[in-house]
Amino acid sequence: MDHQQEKIANGGPEYPQGGAPQQQYHAHPPMGQPAMHPSAYGQQGGEWQADLCTCSPCTSCMLAWCLPCLLVGQTSERIRDPSMQSADMMNSDCMIYTAIACCTGCAWIYGMMKRSEIRERYQIEGSGCNDCCVSYWCPCCALIQQDNEVKIRQQNAQPIAQGYQPQPGMQMPPPTYQQPQH
């Protein structure tokens, strides 16, 4: 009797002392499941880690309900600078959200666009249709989830401290003037 037939005859597979199968860890995720990888943008892949119906912290909840434009601006700043050392919540995203809300009443569309941007940046599973539904039906919850998700994903990311540096070969030489010959 071979090993496989022996397992079947004894009532099934044999497990270690705990009596249950042990978790197997693979270098690659199982088929159909994206990998979770840290990167310059923070942790990548997987599903939303922040729950849609979690209204915490209280400050985010109050901002989402009373001044959602500030929460949109805060989330955008958090993406740019995870440490929030030079945060300016009244940034362009805040102003655009406010303008759309005041002029059209459809600020949820801009919230949906920012949600899709976050989902693409961090390679979060989902679709544009899902982003649309969540942003339309639960705009406050969506903005809180987006801010919390960026906090979670950016835990190990560092801000870019150094801007663009020109390369030595990219400098324009000073103009040369030639004297006309007589």
PDB file of C-alpha atoms in Angstrom:
ATOM      1  CA  MET A   1       0.000   0.000   0.000  1.00  0.00           C
ATOM      2  CA  ASP A   2       1.466   3.351  -1.006  1.00  0.00           C
ATOM      3  CA  HIS A   3       1.500   6.513   1.164  1.00  0.00           C
ATOM      4  CA  GLN A   4      -1.628   8.064  -0.441  1.00  0.00           C
ATOM      5  CA  GLN A   5      -3.686   4.879   0.005  1.00  0.00           C
ATOM      6  CA  GLU A   6      -2.481   4.651   3.599  1.00  0.00           C
ATOM      7  CA  LYS A   7      -3.810   8.184   4.307  1.00  0.00           C
ATOM      8  CA  ILE A   8      -7.202   7.269   2.882  1.00  0.00           C
ATOM      9  CA  ALA A   9      -7.331   4.009   4.853  1.00  0.00           C
ATOM     10  CA  ASN A  10      -6.515   5.847   8.106  1.00  0.00           C
ATOM     11  CA  GLY A  11      -9.360   8.320   7.643  1.00  0.00           C
ATOM     12  CA  GLY A  12      -7.691  11.195   5.845  1.00  0.00           C
ATOM     13  CA  PRO A  13      -4.524  13.208   5.907  1.00  0.00           C
ATOM     14  CA  GLU A  14      -2.285  13.293   8.932  1.00  0.00           C
ATOM     15  CA  TYR A  15      -1.684  16.665  10.534  1.00  0.00           C
ATOM     16  CA  PRO A  16       1.015  17.836  12.936  1.00  0.00           C
ATOM     17  CA  GLN A  17       0.365  17.764  16.689  1.00  0.00           C
ATOM     18  CA  GLY A  18      -2.135  20.661  16.591  1.00  0.00           C
ATOM     19  CA  GLY A  19      -4.571  18.450  14.698  1.00  0.00           C
ATOM     20  CA  ALA A  20      -5.206  20.998  11.932  1.00  0.00           C
ATOM     21  CA  PRO A  21      -3.482  21.756   8.661  1.00  0.00           C
ATOM     22  CA  GLN A  22      -0.682  24.270   8.875  1.00  0.00           C
ATOM     23  CA  GLN A  23      -0.672  27.408   6.737  1.00  0.00           C
ATOM     24  CA  GLN A  24       1.640  27.109   3.778  1.00  0.00           C
ATOM     25  CA  TYR A  25       3.544  30.204   2.743  1.00  0.00           C
ATOM     26  CA  HIS A  26       4.440  30.713  -0.870  1.00  0.00           C
ATOM     27  CA  ALA A  27       6.830  33.108  -2.545  1.00  0.00           C
ATOM     28  CA  HIS A  28       3.986  33.976  -4.922  1.00  0.00           C
ATOM     29  CA  PRO A  29       0.308  34.403  -4.021  1.00  0.00           C
ATOM     30  CA  PRO A  30      -2.206  31.752  -5.098  1.00  0.00           C
ATOM     31  CA  MET A  31      -3.722  32.110  -8.563  1.00  0.00           C
ATOM     32  CA  GLY A  32      -6.157  34.981  -8.837  1.00  0.00           C
ATOM     33  CA  GLN A  33      -4.865  36.831  -5.761  1.00  0.00           C
ATOM     34  CA  PRO A  34      -2.583  39.846  -6.243  1.00  0.00           C
ATOM     35  CA  ALA A  35       0.647  40.115  -4.315  1.00  0.00           C
ATOM     36  CA  MET A  36       1.126  42.689  -1.543  1.00  0.00           C
ATOM     37  CA  HIS A  37       4.415  44.490  -2.127  1.00  0.00           C
ATOM     38  CA  PRO A  38       5.901  47.552  -0.467  1.00  0.00           C
ATOM     39  CA  SER A  39       7.080  50.248  -2.888  1.00  0.00           C
ATOM     40  CA  ALA A  40       7.881  53.938  -3.103  1.00  0.00           C
ATOM     41  CA  TYR A  41       4.135  54.600  -2.844  1.00  0.00           C
ATOM     42  CA  GLY A  42       3.687  52.325   0.170  1.00  0.00           C
ATOM     43  CA  GLN A  43       2.119  48.890   0.264  1.00  0.00           C
ATOM     44  CA  GLN A  44       0.721  47.710  -3.073  1.00  0.00           C
ATOM     45  CA  GLY A  45      -2.001  45.276  -4.112  1.00  0.00           C
ATOM     46  CA  GLY A  46      -4.894  43.468  -2.509  1.00  0.00           C
ATOM     47  CA  GLU A  47      -8.276  44.714  -1.410  1.00  0.00           C
ATOM     48  CA  TRP A  48      -9.191  47.877   0.486  1.00  0.00           C
ATOM     49  CA  GLN A  49      -7.669  47.496   3.947  1.00  0.00           C
ATOM     50  CA  ALA A  50      -9.751  50.272   5.509  1.00  0.00           C
ATOM     51  CA  ASP A  51     -13.409  49.419   6.071  1.00  0.00           C
ATOM     52  CA  LEU A  52     -16.002  51.541   4.250  1.00  0.00           C
ATOM     53  CA  CYS A  53     -18.286  51.807   7.281  1.00  0.00           C
ATOM     54  CA  THR A  54     -15.649  52.785   9.842  1.00  0.00           C
ATOM     55  CA  CYS A  55     -16.157  56.427  10.771  1.00  0.00           C
ATOM     56  CA  SER A  56     -12.978  56.912  12.713  1.00  0.00           C
ATOM     57  CA  PRO A  57     -11.015  58.869  13.657  1.00  0.00           C
ATOM     58  CA  CYS A  58     -13.619  61.371  14.809  1.00  0.00           C
ATOM     59  CA  THR A  59     -11.820  64.279  13.118  1.00  0.00           C
ATOM     60  CA  SER A  60     -12.081  62.572   9.725  1.00  0.00           C
ATOM     61  CA  CYS A  61     -15.752  61.860  10.349  1.00  0.00           C
ATOM     62  CA  MET A  62     -16.455  65.499  11.204  1.00  0.00           C
ATOM     63  CA  LEU A  63     -14.482  66.737   8.202  1.00  0.00           C
ATOM     64  CA  ALA A  64     -16.273  64.346   5.844  1.00  0.00           C
ATOM     65  CA  TRP A  65     -19.671  65.461   7.118  1.00  0.00           C
ATOM     66  CA  CYS A  66     -19.095  69.231   7.500  1.00  0.00           C
ATOM     67  CA  LEU A  67     -16.155  70.129   5.234  1.00  0.00           C
ATOM     68  CA  PRO A  68     -15.471  67.227   2.860  1.00  0.00           C
ATOM     69  CA  CYS A  69     -13.285  69.445   0.687  1.00  0.00           C
ATOM     70  CA  LEU A  70     -10.717  69.619   3.530  1.00  0.00           C
ATOM     71  CA  LEU A  71     -10.648  65.833   3.853  1.00  0.00           C
ATOM     72  CA  VAL A  72     -10.036  65.513   0.096  1.00  0.00           C
ATOM     73  CA  GLY A  73      -7.181  68.015   0.433  1.00  0.00           C
ATOM     74  CA  GLN A  74      -5.773  66.220   3.477  1.00  0.00           C
ATOM     75  CA  THR A  75      -5.788  62.876   1.671  1.00  0.00           C
ATOM     76  CA  SER A  76      -4.025  64.396  -1.339  1.00  0.00           C
ATOM     77  CA  GLU A  77      -1.379  65.909   0.922  1.00  0.00           C
ATOM     78  CA  ARG A  78      -0.934  62.569   2.701  1.00  0.00           C
ATOM     79  CA  ILE A  79      -0.214  60.922  -0.661  1.00  0.00           C
ATOM     80  CA  ARG A  80       2.403  63.582  -1.472  1.00  0.00           C
ATOM     81  CA  ASP A  81       3.975  63.692   2.010  1.00  0.00           C
ATOM     82  CA  PRO A  82       3.209  60.722   4.292  1.00  0.00           C
ATOM     83  CA  SER A  83       4.733  62.520   7.294  1.00  0.00           C
ATOM     84  CA  MET A  84       2.314  65.476   6.798  1.00  0.00           C
ATOM     85  CA  GLN A  85       5.130  67.828   7.880  1.00  0.00           C
ATOM     86  CA  SER A  86       4.364  70.391   5.199  1.00  0.00           C
ATOM     87  CA  ALA A  87       0.656  69.651   4.829  1.00  0.00           C
ATOM     88  CA  ASP A  88      -1.673  72.243   3.341  1.00  0.00           C
ATOM     89  CA  MET A  89      -5.256  70.995   3.366  1.00  0.00           C
ATOM     90  CA  MET A  90      -6.423  74.011   1.327  1.00  0.00           C
ATOM     91  CA  ASN A  91      -4.661  72.747  -1.774  1.00  0.00           C
ATOM     92  CA  SER A  92      -5.796  72.496  -5.395  1.00  0.00           C
ATOM     93  CA  ASP A  93      -7.750  69.272  -4.793  1.00  0.00           C
ATOM     94  CA  CYS A  94      -9.686  70.971  -2.001  1.00  0.00           C
ATOM     95  CA  MET A  95     -10.464  73.958  -4.225  1.00  0.00           C
ATOM     96  CA  ILE A  96     -11.541  71.809  -7.182  1.00  0.00           C
ATOM     97  CA  TYR A  97     -13.820  69.733  -4.953  1.00  0.00           C
ATOM     98  CA  THR A  98     -15.356  72.921  -3.517  1.00  0.00           C
ATOM     99  CA  ALA A  99     -15.867  74.498  -6.943  1.00  0.00           C
ATOM    100  CA  ILE A 100     -17.574  71.371  -8.293  1.00  0.00           C
ATOM    101  CA  ALA A 101     -19.755  71.113  -5.181  1.00  0.00           C
ATOM    102  CA  CYS A 102     -20.825  74.767  -5.327  1.00  0.00           C
ATOM    103  CA  CYS A 103     -21.336  75.003  -9.095  1.00  0.00           C
ATOM    104  CA  THR A 104     -22.891  71.625  -9.881  1.00  0.00           C
ATOM    105  CA  GLY A 105     -23.663  69.829  -6.630  1.00  0.00           C
ATOM    106  CA  CYS A 106     -21.846  66.799  -8.056  1.00  0.00           C
ATOM    107  CA  ALA A 107     -18.717  66.767  -5.895  1.00  0.00           C
ATOM    108  CA  TRP A 108     -19.121  62.998  -5.607  1.00  0.00           C
ATOM    109  CA  ILE A 109     -17.763  62.780  -9.180  1.00  0.00           C
ATOM    110  CA  TYR A 110     -14.465  64.345  -8.114  1.00  0.00           C
ATOM    111  CA  GLY A 111     -14.460  62.066  -5.056  1.00  0.00           C
ATOM    112  CA  MET A 112     -14.938  59.107  -7.404  1.00  0.00           C
ATOM    113  CA  MET A 113     -12.013  60.260  -9.550  1.00  0.00           C
ATOM    114  CA  LYS A 114      -9.755  60.572  -6.490  1.00  0.00           C
ATOM    115  CA  ARG A 115     -10.934  57.137  -5.313  1.00  0.00           C
ATOM    116  CA  SER A 116     -10.009  55.616  -8.678  1.00  0.00           C
ATOM    117  CA  GLU A 117      -6.635  57.377  -8.515  1.00  0.00           C
ATOM    118  CA  ILE A 118      -5.935  55.894  -5.068  1.00  0.00           C
ATOM    119  CA  ARG A 119      -7.079  52.454  -6.215  1.00  0.00           C
ATOM    120  CA  GLU A 120      -4.766  52.579  -9.242  1.00  0.00           C
ATOM    121  CA  ARG A 121      -1.803  54.017  -7.319  1.00  0.00           C
ATOM    122  CA  TYR A 122      -1.906  51.259  -4.715  1.00  0.00           C
ATOM    123  CA  GLN A 123      -3.151  48.546  -7.121  1.00  0.00           C
ATOM    124  CA  ILE A 124      -6.264  47.889  -5.044  1.00  0.00           C
ATOM    125  CA  GLU A 125      -8.814  45.481  -6.462  1.00  0.00           C
ATOM    126  CA  GLY A 126     -12.034  47.019  -7.699  1.00  0.00           C
ATOM    127  CA  SER A 127     -13.642  48.744 -10.657  1.00  0.00           C
ATOM    128  CA  GLY A 128     -14.768  52.136 -11.836  1.00  0.00           C
ATOM    129  CA  CYS A 129     -18.387  51.033 -11.414  1.00  0.00           C
ATOM    130  CA  ASN A 130     -17.732  50.173  -7.766  1.00  0.00           C
ATOM    131  CA  ASP A 131     -15.958  53.516  -7.244  1.00  0.00           C
ATOM    132  CA  CYS A 132     -18.939  55.298  -8.788  1.00  0.00           C
ATOM    133  CA  CYS A 133     -21.516  53.526  -6.607  1.00  0.00           C
ATOM    134  CA  VAL A 134     -19.584  54.012  -3.371  1.00  0.00           C
ATOM    135  CA  SER A 135     -18.859  57.684  -4.100  1.00  0.00           C
ATOM    136  CA  TYR A 136     -22.467  58.416  -5.056  1.00  0.00           C
ATOM    137  CA  TRP A 137     -24.325  56.510  -2.336  1.00  0.00           C
ATOM    138  CA  CYS A 138     -21.840  56.922   0.555  1.00  0.00           C
ATOM    139  CA  PRO A 139     -19.729  60.029  -0.177  1.00  0.00           C
ATOM    140  CA  CYS A 140     -18.750  60.729   3.456  1.00  0.00           C
ATOM    141  CA  CYS A 141     -17.841  57.099   4.140  1.00  0.00           C
ATOM    142  CA  ALA A 142     -15.923  56.911   0.848  1.00  0.00           C
ATOM    143  CA  LEU A 143     -13.789  59.957   1.716  1.00  0.00           C
ATOM    144  CA  ILE A 144     -13.032  58.597   5.198  1.00  0.00           C
ATOM    145  CA  GLN A 145     -12.121  55.192   3.762  1.00  0.00           C
ATOM    146  CA  GLN A 146      -9.827  56.807   1.200  1.00  0.00           C
ATOM    147  CA  ASP A 147      -8.000  58.833   3.851  1.00  0.00           C
ATOM    148  CA  ASN A 148      -7.665  55.808   6.167  1.00  0.00           C
ATOM    149  CA  GLU A 149      -6.470  53.635   3.267  1.00  0.00           C
ATOM    150  CA  VAL A 150      -3.748  56.114   2.348  1.00  0.00           C
ATOM    151  CA  LYS A 151      -2.668  56.234   6.025  1.00  0.00           C
ATOM    152  CA  ILE A 152      -2.411  52.439   6.116  1.00  0.00           C
ATOM    153  CA  ARG A 153      -0.622  52.122   2.787  1.00  0.00           C
ATOM    154  CA  GLN A 154       1.798  54.980   3.479  1.00  0.00           C
ATOM    155  CA  GLN A 155       2.998  53.749   6.877  1.00  0.00           C
ATOM    156  CA  ASN A 156       6.441  52.794   5.562  1.00  0.00           C
ATOM    157  CA  ALA A 157       6.685  55.297   2.696  1.00  0.00           C
ATOM    158  CA  GLN A 158       8.934  58.332   2.913  1.00  0.00           C
ATOM    159  CA  PRO A 159       8.359  61.739   1.310  1.00  0.00           C
ATOM    160  CA  ILE A 160      10.536  62.729  -1.606  1.00  0.00           C
ATOM    161  CA  ALA A 161      12.863  65.183   0.084  1.00  0.00           C
ATOM    162  CA  GLN A 162      14.861  66.167  -2.983  1.00  0.00           C
ATOM    163  CA  GLY A 163      13.280  67.650  -6.075  1.00  0.00           C
ATOM    164  CA  TYR A 164      14.538  67.531  -9.641  1.00  0.00           C
ATOM    165  CA  GLN A 165      18.287  67.874 -10.009  1.00  0.00           C
ATOM    166  CA  PRO A 166      19.626  68.779 -13.471  1.00  0.00           C
ATOM    167  CA  GLN A 167      22.307  66.551 -14.881  1.00  0.00           C
ATOM    168  CA  PRO A 168      25.705  68.120 -15.670  1.00  0.00           C
ATOM    169  CA  GLY A 169      25.297  67.587 -19.428  1.00  0.00           C
ATOM    170  CA  MET A 170      22.044  69.534 -19.478  1.00  0.00           C
ATOM    171  CA  GLN A 171      23.492  72.985 -18.837  1.00  0.00           C
ATOM    172  CA  MET A 172      23.358  75.513 -21.622  1.00  0.00           C
ATOM    173  CA  PRO A 173      26.720  77.077 -22.428  1.00  0.00           C
ATOM    174  CA  PRO A 174      26.967  80.866 -22.318  1.00  0.00           C
ATOM    175  CA  PRO A 175      26.558  82.587 -25.675  1.00  0.00           C
ATOM    176  CA  THR A 176      29.750  83.396 -27.540  1.00  0.00           C
ATOM    177  CA  TYR A 177      30.157  86.591 -29.474  1.00  0.00           C
ATOM    178  CA  GLN A 178      32.439  86.865 -32.444  1.00  0.00           C
ATOM    179  CA  GLN A 179      34.027  90.120 -33.427  1.00  0.00           C
ATOM    180  CA  PRO A 180      33.458  91.013 -37.060  1.00  0.00           C
ATOM    181  CA  GLN A 181      36.689  91.006 -39.095  1.00  0.00           C
ATOM    182  CA  HIS A 182      37.603  94.277 -40.866  1.00  0.00           C
TER     183      HIS A 182
END
